[in-house]
Short mmCIF file of C-alpha atoms and ligand atoms in Angstrom, two decimals:
data_model
loop_
_atom_site.label_atom_id
_atom_site.label_comp_id
_atom_site.label_asym_id
_atom_site.label_seq_id
_atom_site.Cartn_x
_atom_site.Cartn_y
_atom_site.Cartn_z
CA MET A 5 -11.53 7.54 32.10
CA ALA A 6 -8.18 6.63 30.64
CA TYR A 7 -7.97 5.72 26.95
CA ARG A 8 -5.73 3.46 24.90
CA ALA A 9 -3.56 4.53 21.98
CA GLU A 10 -2.14 1.79 19.77
CA TYR A 11 1.16 3.16 18.40
CA ILE A 12 1.93 1.57 15.01
CA TRP A 13 5.28 1.88 13.26
CA VAL A 14 7.31 0.42 10.39
CA ASP A 15 10.29 -1.62 11.57
CA GLY A 16 13.73 -2.26 10.07
CA THR A 17 13.27 -5.80 8.77
CA LYS A 18 14.91 -6.37 5.39
CA PRO A 19 14.17 -6.76 2.56
CA THR A 20 10.57 -6.00 3.49
CA ALA A 21 9.75 -4.04 6.64
CA LYS A 22 7.09 -5.28 9.04
CA LEU A 23 4.53 -3.43 11.10
CA ARG A 24 4.87 -3.31 14.88
CA SER A 25 2.55 -1.84 17.48
CA LYS A 26 2.14 -1.44 21.21
CA THR A 27 -0.39 0.09 23.54
CA LYS A 28 -0.10 3.25 25.61
CA ILE A 29 -2.64 4.11 28.29
CA LEU A 30 -3.28 7.85 28.42
CA LYS A 31 -5.18 10.07 30.81
CA ASP A 32 -8.57 11.27 29.65
CA GLY A 33 -8.05 14.20 27.26
CA ALA A 34 -4.25 13.85 27.22
CA GLU A 35 -2.56 14.58 23.88
CA LEU A 36 -0.61 11.88 22.06
CA PRO A 37 2.95 12.13 23.34
CA ILE A 38 6.24 11.18 21.78
CA TRP A 39 7.05 7.63 22.89
CA GLY A 40 9.81 5.08 22.47
CA PHE A 41 10.62 1.41 21.95
CA ASP A 42 13.43 -1.13 21.96
CA GLY A 43 14.99 -0.83 18.51
CA SER A 44 17.25 -3.82 19.15
CA SER A 45 14.16 -6.05 18.85
CA THR A 46 12.97 -4.55 15.54
CA ASN A 47 16.19 -4.44 13.50
CA GLN A 48 16.46 -0.71 14.18
CA ALA A 49 19.22 -0.48 16.79
CA THR A 50 21.95 -2.38 18.57
CA GLY A 51 21.49 -3.51 22.17
CA ASP A 52 23.86 -0.93 23.59
CA LYS A 53 22.00 1.96 21.92
CA SER A 54 18.57 0.42 21.77
CA ASP A 55 16.23 3.37 22.37
CA CYS A 56 14.31 4.62 19.35
CA VAL A 57 11.68 7.38 19.35
CA LEU A 58 8.08 7.19 18.10
CA ARG A 59 6.53 10.45 16.92
CA PRO A 60 2.79 10.41 16.09
CA VAL A 61 2.07 11.52 12.52
CA TRP A 62 -1.54 10.40 11.93
CA SER A 63 -4.28 9.02 14.14
CA CYS A 64 -7.85 7.77 13.92
CA PRO A 65 -10.51 6.18 16.13
CA ASP A 66 -9.66 2.56 16.98
CA PRO A 67 -12.47 0.58 15.32
CA ILE A 68 -11.58 -2.61 17.19
CA ARG A 69 -11.50 -1.29 20.74
CA GLY A 70 -14.04 1.47 20.17
CA GLY A 71 -14.82 4.14 22.77
CA ASP A 72 -12.21 6.88 22.97
CA ASP A 73 -9.38 4.55 21.94
CA VAL A 74 -7.23 5.48 18.95
CA LEU A 75 -4.79 4.05 16.42
CA VAL A 76 -1.65 6.13 15.96
CA MET A 77 0.69 5.93 12.99
CA ALA A 78 4.13 6.94 14.24
CA GLU A 79 7.43 7.66 12.52
CA VAL A 80 10.71 6.43 13.95
CA LEU A 81 13.39 8.90 15.05
CA TYR A 82 16.78 8.68 16.70
CA VAL A 83 16.96 10.07 20.24
CA ASP A 84 18.31 13.33 18.78
CA MET A 85 14.95 13.63 16.96
CA THR A 86 16.39 13.21 13.47
CA PRO A 87 14.73 10.64 11.17
CA HIS A 88 15.89 7.06 11.68
CA GLU A 89 17.52 5.47 8.62
CA THR A 90 14.46 3.19 8.29
CA ASN A 91 12.12 6.21 8.34
CA THR A 92 11.06 6.52 4.70
CA ARG A 93 8.27 8.95 5.59
CA ALA A 94 10.61 11.88 6.20
CA ALA A 95 11.80 11.96 2.57
CA CYS A 96 8.22 11.47 1.37
CA ALA A 97 7.17 14.50 3.44
CA ALA A 98 9.99 16.58 1.96
CA SER A 99 9.06 15.82 -1.67
CA ALA A 100 5.35 16.27 -0.91
CA ALA A 101 6.13 19.74 0.44
CA LYS A 102 8.45 20.59 -2.46
CA PHE A 103 5.83 19.76 -5.10
CA ALA A 104 2.68 20.66 -3.13
CA ASP A 105 1.78 23.30 -5.74
CA GLN A 106 1.13 20.50 -8.29
CA GLU A 107 -1.36 18.88 -5.86
CA PRO A 108 -0.36 15.23 -6.46
CA MET A 109 -3.01 12.65 -5.55
CA PHE A 110 -2.81 8.88 -5.16
CA GLY A 111 -5.23 5.97 -5.20
CA ILE A 112 -3.46 2.75 -4.22
CA GLU A 113 -4.89 -0.72 -4.95
CA GLN A 114 -3.66 -3.06 -2.24
CA GLU A 115 -3.74 -6.72 -3.26
CA TYR A 116 -3.07 -9.41 -0.65
CA THR A 117 -3.48 -13.13 -0.05
CA PHE A 118 -5.03 -14.98 2.87
CA PHE A 119 -3.24 -18.07 4.20
CA LYS A 120 -4.78 -20.63 6.50
CA ASP A 121 -3.06 -23.75 7.83
CA GLY A 122 0.06 -22.90 5.85
CA ARG A 123 -1.52 -22.67 2.40
CA PRO A 124 -3.48 -20.04 0.47
CA TYR A 125 -7.03 -19.90 1.80
CA GLY A 126 -9.10 -22.09 -0.54
CA PHE A 127 -6.25 -24.34 -1.63
CA PRO A 128 -6.94 -28.03 -0.92
CA VAL A 129 -4.75 -29.98 1.54
CA SER A 130 -2.83 -31.45 -1.36
CA GLY A 131 -2.63 -30.38 -4.99
CA PHE A 132 -4.22 -27.29 -6.45
CA PRO A 133 -7.71 -25.80 -6.79
CA ALA A 134 -9.30 -25.31 -10.21
CA PRO A 135 -7.15 -23.03 -12.39
CA GLN A 136 -7.72 -19.28 -12.39
CA GLY A 137 -10.69 -17.95 -14.30
CA GLY A 138 -13.72 -17.84 -12.02
CA TYR A 139 -12.33 -16.32 -8.86
CA TYR A 140 -11.98 -12.64 -9.86
CA CYS A 141 -15.03 -10.83 -8.49
CA GLY A 142 -16.60 -14.25 -8.00
CA VAL A 143 -19.42 -15.37 -5.78
CA GLY A 144 -20.14 -18.71 -4.12
CA ALA A 145 -18.49 -20.98 -1.60
CA ASP A 146 -16.57 -22.85 -4.33
CA GLU A 147 -14.77 -19.66 -5.38
CA ILE A 148 -14.69 -17.26 -2.47
CA PHE A 149 -12.65 -17.68 0.69
CA GLY A 150 -12.43 -15.01 3.37
CA ARG A 151 -15.25 -12.67 2.46
CA ASP A 152 -16.25 -12.38 6.13
CA ILE A 153 -12.76 -11.10 6.92
CA VAL A 154 -12.85 -8.66 4.00
CA GLU A 155 -16.19 -7.27 5.18
CA ALA A 156 -14.92 -6.90 8.76
CA HIS A 157 -11.80 -5.11 7.47
CA THR A 158 -13.87 -2.75 5.34
CA ASP A 159 -16.15 -1.94 8.29
CA ALA A 160 -13.10 -1.25 10.43
CA CYS A 161 -11.54 1.08 7.84
CA LEU A 162 -14.81 3.01 7.47
CA GLU A 163 -15.22 3.34 11.23
CA ALA A 164 -11.65 4.58 11.50
CA GLY A 165 -12.29 7.23 8.87
CA ILE A 166 -9.80 5.71 6.44
CA SER A 167 -10.48 6.62 2.79
CA ILE A 168 -11.11 3.09 1.52
CA SER A 169 -12.70 3.32 -1.92
CA GLY A 170 -13.56 -0.30 -2.76
CA THR A 171 -12.81 -4.01 -2.45
CA ASN A 172 -12.82 -6.99 -4.82
CA ALA A 173 -11.94 -10.67 -4.95
CA GLU A 174 -8.84 -11.20 -7.08
CA VAL A 175 -7.78 -13.55 -9.89
CA MET A 176 -6.13 -16.12 -7.60
CA ILE A 177 -8.26 -17.98 -5.09
CA GLY A 178 -7.85 -16.49 -1.59
CA GLN A 179 -6.51 -13.23 -3.05
CA TRP A 180 -8.27 -9.90 -2.49
CA GLU A 181 -7.87 -6.18 -3.04
CA TYR A 182 -8.94 -2.94 -1.46
CA GLN A 183 -8.18 0.60 -2.56
CA ILE A 184 -7.15 3.65 -0.52
CA GLY A 185 -7.59 7.15 -1.91
CA PRO A 186 -7.53 9.37 -3.76
CA LEU A 187 -5.43 11.31 -1.25
CA GLY A 188 -2.19 13.30 -1.15
CA PRO A 189 1.07 11.33 -0.85
CA LEU A 190 1.37 11.44 2.96
CA ASP A 191 -2.28 10.74 3.75
CA ALA A 192 -2.44 7.93 1.19
CA SER A 193 0.69 6.34 2.68
CA ASP A 194 -0.18 6.81 6.37
CA GLN A 195 -3.66 5.45 5.78
CA MET A 196 -2.28 2.56 3.72
CA TRP A 197 -0.01 1.49 6.58
CA VAL A 198 -2.82 1.72 9.15
CA SER A 199 -5.20 -0.18 6.84
CA ARG A 200 -2.57 -2.92 6.48
CA TRP A 201 -2.24 -3.11 10.25
CA LEU A 202 -6.04 -3.45 10.51
CA LEU A 203 -5.98 -6.19 7.88
CA TYR A 204 -3.45 -8.29 9.81
CA ARG A 205 -5.16 -7.56 13.12
CA ILE A 206 -8.65 -8.47 11.95
CA ALA A 207 -7.51 -11.61 10.12
CA GLU A 208 -5.96 -12.65 13.47
CA GLU A 209 -9.46 -12.95 14.90
CA PHE A 210 -10.32 -15.45 12.14
CA ASP A 211 -7.12 -17.48 12.61
CA VAL A 212 -6.13 -16.46 9.12
CA MET A 213 -2.90 -14.77 8.03
CA ALA A 214 -2.88 -12.01 5.43
CA THR A 215 0.33 -11.61 3.42
CA LEU A 216 1.54 -8.97 0.99
CA ASP A 217 3.98 -11.44 -0.61
CA ALA A 218 4.18 -10.41 -4.27
CA LYS A 219 4.19 -13.96 -5.65
CA PRO A 220 2.75 -16.22 -2.95
CA VAL A 221 2.26 -19.17 -5.30
CA LYS A 222 4.82 -19.82 -8.01
CA GLY A 223 3.73 -20.84 -11.49
CA ASP A 224 0.51 -20.03 -13.28
CA TRP A 225 -1.04 -17.98 -10.49
CA ASN A 226 -1.34 -14.20 -10.38
CA GLY A 227 1.02 -12.28 -8.14
CA ALA A 228 -0.09 -9.52 -5.79
CA GLY A 229 0.50 -5.91 -6.75
CA ALA A 230 -0.23 -2.43 -5.52
CA HIS A 231 -1.23 -0.53 -8.66
CA THR A 232 -0.61 3.11 -7.86
CA ASN A 233 -2.96 5.58 -9.51
CA PHE A 234 -1.58 9.08 -9.79
CA SER A 235 -2.65 12.52 -10.90
CA THR A 236 -1.64 16.13 -10.54
CA LYS A 237 -3.96 19.11 -10.63
CA ALA A 238 -2.90 19.72 -14.25
CA MET A 239 -3.80 16.12 -15.22
CA ARG A 240 -7.23 16.40 -13.60
CA GLU A 241 -8.13 19.66 -15.34
CA ASP A 242 -9.18 20.30 -18.95
CA GLY A 243 -6.17 19.78 -21.17
CA GLY A 244 -4.88 17.16 -18.71
CA TRP A 245 -4.20 14.58 -21.42
CA ASP A 246 -0.86 16.10 -22.42
CA HIS A 247 0.22 16.12 -18.77
CA ILE A 248 -0.74 12.44 -18.39
CA ILE A 249 1.38 11.53 -21.43
CA ALA A 250 4.25 13.66 -20.10
CA GLY A 251 3.98 11.77 -16.80
CA CYS A 252 4.22 8.42 -18.61
CA GLU A 253 7.26 9.63 -20.56
CA ALA A 254 8.92 10.87 -17.37
CA LEU A 255 8.41 7.47 -15.69
CA GLY A 256 9.89 5.78 -18.77
CA LYS A 257 13.16 7.66 -18.28
CA LYS A 258 13.67 6.31 -14.75
CA THR A 259 12.58 2.68 -15.00
CA ALA A 260 15.54 1.11 -13.18
CA LEU A 261 15.19 3.45 -10.20
CA HIS A 262 11.49 2.74 -9.86
CA ILE A 263 11.70 -1.02 -10.34
CA ALA A 264 14.45 -1.24 -7.71
CA SER A 265 12.22 0.56 -5.19
CA TYR A 266 8.85 -1.05 -5.90
CA GLY A 267 9.10 -4.03 -3.55
CA GLU A 268 11.03 -7.22 -2.93
CA GLY A 269 10.69 -9.94 -5.57
CA ILE A 270 9.42 -7.65 -8.33
CA GLU A 271 11.22 -9.64 -11.07
CA GLU A 272 9.24 -12.73 -10.05
CA ARG A 273 5.95 -10.88 -10.38
CA LEU A 274 6.57 -8.69 -13.44
CA THR A 275 7.10 -11.54 -15.88
CA GLY A 276 5.04 -10.24 -18.79
CA GLU A 277 2.36 -12.81 -17.91
CA HIS A 278 -0.65 -12.41 -15.59
CA GLU A 279 -1.54 -8.86 -16.59
CA THR A 280 1.96 -7.45 -16.17
CA GLN A 281 4.66 -5.92 -18.33
CA ARG A 282 8.14 -7.42 -17.85
CA TYR A 283 10.22 -5.65 -15.21
CA ASP A 284 12.97 -4.94 -17.78
CA GLN A 285 10.64 -3.39 -20.33
CA PHE A 286 8.62 -0.20 -20.25
CA SER A 287 5.41 0.69 -22.04
CA TYR A 288 2.27 2.70 -21.51
CA GLY A 289 -1.13 2.57 -23.14
CA VAL A 290 -4.85 3.15 -22.83
CA SER A 291 -6.68 0.21 -21.18
CA ASP A 292 -3.53 -1.92 -21.52
CA ARG A 293 -3.16 -4.30 -18.57
CA GLY A 294 0.02 -5.67 -20.13
CA ALA A 295 1.68 -2.26 -19.98
CA SER A 296 3.83 -0.80 -17.20
CA ILE A 297 1.53 2.23 -17.07
CA ARG A 298 -2.14 2.06 -17.98
CA ILE A 299 -4.26 5.08 -18.82
CA PRO A 300 -7.90 4.25 -17.98
CA TRP A 301 -10.22 4.40 -21.02
CA GLN A 302 -12.40 7.03 -19.36
CA CYS A 303 -9.38 9.36 -19.21
CA GLU A 304 -8.90 9.05 -22.96
CA VAL A 305 -12.59 9.90 -23.44
CA ASP A 306 -12.41 12.87 -21.05
CA LYS A 307 -8.89 13.85 -22.19
CA LYS A 308 -7.95 14.27 -18.52
CA GLY A 309 -7.74 12.24 -15.31
CA TYR A 310 -4.92 10.04 -14.04
CA LEU A 311 -2.44 7.29 -14.87
CA GLU A 312 -1.99 3.88 -13.23
CA ASP A 313 1.52 2.63 -12.47
CA ARG A 314 0.91 -1.13 -12.47
CA ARG A 315 4.42 -2.09 -11.40
CA PRO A 316 4.54 -1.64 -7.60
CA ASN A 317 4.40 -4.91 -5.66
CA ALA A 318 1.85 -5.57 -2.95
CA ASN A 319 4.75 -5.48 -0.46
CA MET A 320 5.95 -2.01 -1.52
CA ASP A 321 6.48 0.83 0.92
CA PRO A 322 3.92 3.52 0.01
CA TYR A 323 6.19 6.26 1.42
CA VAL A 324 8.84 5.22 -1.11
CA VAL A 325 6.55 4.68 -4.09
CA THR A 326 4.59 7.92 -3.68
CA ARG A 327 7.81 9.88 -3.11
CA LEU A 328 9.42 8.48 -6.26
CA MET A 329 6.36 9.11 -8.41
CA VAL A 330 6.11 12.68 -7.14
CA GLU A 331 9.82 13.31 -7.69
CA THR A 332 9.87 11.76 -11.16
CA ILE A 333 6.62 13.15 -12.55
CA CYS A 334 6.32 16.47 -10.70
CA GLY A 335 10.07 17.02 -10.94
CA ASP A 336 9.89 16.58 -14.72
CA ALA A 337 6.88 18.91 -14.97
CA ALA A 338 8.65 21.56 -12.89
CA SER A 339 11.70 21.41 -15.16
CA ARG A 340 9.68 22.07 -18.33
P1 ADP B 419 -8.69 -0.87 -11.54
O1 ADP B 419 -9.62 -0.71 -12.69
O2 ADP B 419 -7.27 -0.67 -11.94
O3 ADP B 419 -8.89 -2.14 -10.77
P2 ADP B 419 -9.57 0.46 -9.06
O4 ADP B 419 -10.98 0.89 -9.10
O5 ADP B 419 -9.24 -0.74 -8.28
O6 ADP B 419 -9.03 0.37 -10.58
O7 ADP B 419 -8.66 1.62 -8.45
C1 ADP B 419 -8.62 2.89 -9.00
C2 ADP B 419 -8.06 3.83 -7.97
O8 ADP B 419 -7.77 5.07 -8.59
C3 ADP B 419 -8.97 4.13 -6.78
O9 ADP B 419 -8.25 4.00 -5.58
C4 ADP B 419 -9.35 5.59 -7.02
O10 ADP B 419 -9.55 6.26 -5.80
C5 ADP B 419 -8.13 6.11 -7.71
N1 ADP B 419 -8.32 7.35 -8.45
C6 ADP B 419 -9.43 7.78 -9.10
N2 ADP B 419 -9.23 9.00 -9.63
C7 ADP B 419 -7.96 9.36 -9.32
C8 ADP B 419 -7.16 10.51 -9.58
N3 ADP B 419 -7.61 11.53 -10.29
N4 ADP B 419 -5.89 10.52 -9.10
C9 ADP B 419 -5.41 9.48 -8.41
N5 ADP B 419 -6.12 8.38 -8.12
C10 ADP B 419 -7.37 8.31 -8.57
MN1 MN B 420 -8.37 -2.59 -8.82
MN1 MN B 421 -6.32 -5.92 -8.74
MN1 MN B 422 -5.47 -1.58 -11.23
#
């Protein structure tokens, strides 16, 4: 029997790239080949030199089609097999290899918002729902919209073997979160992209759109982030506290670089309100949800663990964010 491989890749749309995918039918037992696509239709090439290359980098069982079918995360190359300019994975792979001895690990919290009929799921046809307060981790049909989709997405991630570590309803109505990790930088990022594809794909079946827009409703409504939890081997071991603090200090020296690479519209989200620190200020602290970097209380008790960079937007590119955190924190540790 033939099987189907859904090749998924990140396109060249600016300022925020989109996911694309197409299906390849393969002979029973055949390995996943290099493939190609029309880059002139994805903002990755001009019409006269339209061919771009897809190289498989990660794959898993396809939980939607089942059977022997698979999902394939692919990176985009030029026809000479060098990384395409939109391929942010290549640089992530290089820094992951460079600092592999520090064993960096990531747990990424992906927040997102469902939209139905052109408005956030749960918003009335006109006006606004009750103000925020009861929706976070809520229960009941007056507060929760889209739980059936969330459950279907979680099932799909588990069946695919994706390291999803939890889900919760968020502060804004129709807004949700799931977490991927802890995993190394490449696995966390590859799995994050495939889990996003599954989110869009499964919401399709419910006639609902999922968006990673960082501030889907202006005003007194929470934005959507992608808190990025990070540790190195040294942070996780006894005596890790000093390494966690050093990591926070290292991040504080490169704030402009990180903010500029943490997703489109970050100034709109990091206002200093709604559990954020302002984008133009930097702070870190234990349990502080108004800080740029939060150290979980348990880590202060244990004197080891991890730190949480609360700044990345929901629409961030995990290849970029994990690369930068590795380069900034592991690079600083290596220089000491
Ligand atoms: P929050 O309290 O910020 O909502 P979550 O439970 O949503 O926290 O997310 C915490 C994330 O941190 C999870 O994805 C988890 O896998 C991850 N995590 C736990 N320990 C580590 C670690 N040592 N290094 C990196 N990530 C970690
Ligand atoms: Mn969370
Ligand atoms: Mn959250
Ligand atoms: Mn968090």
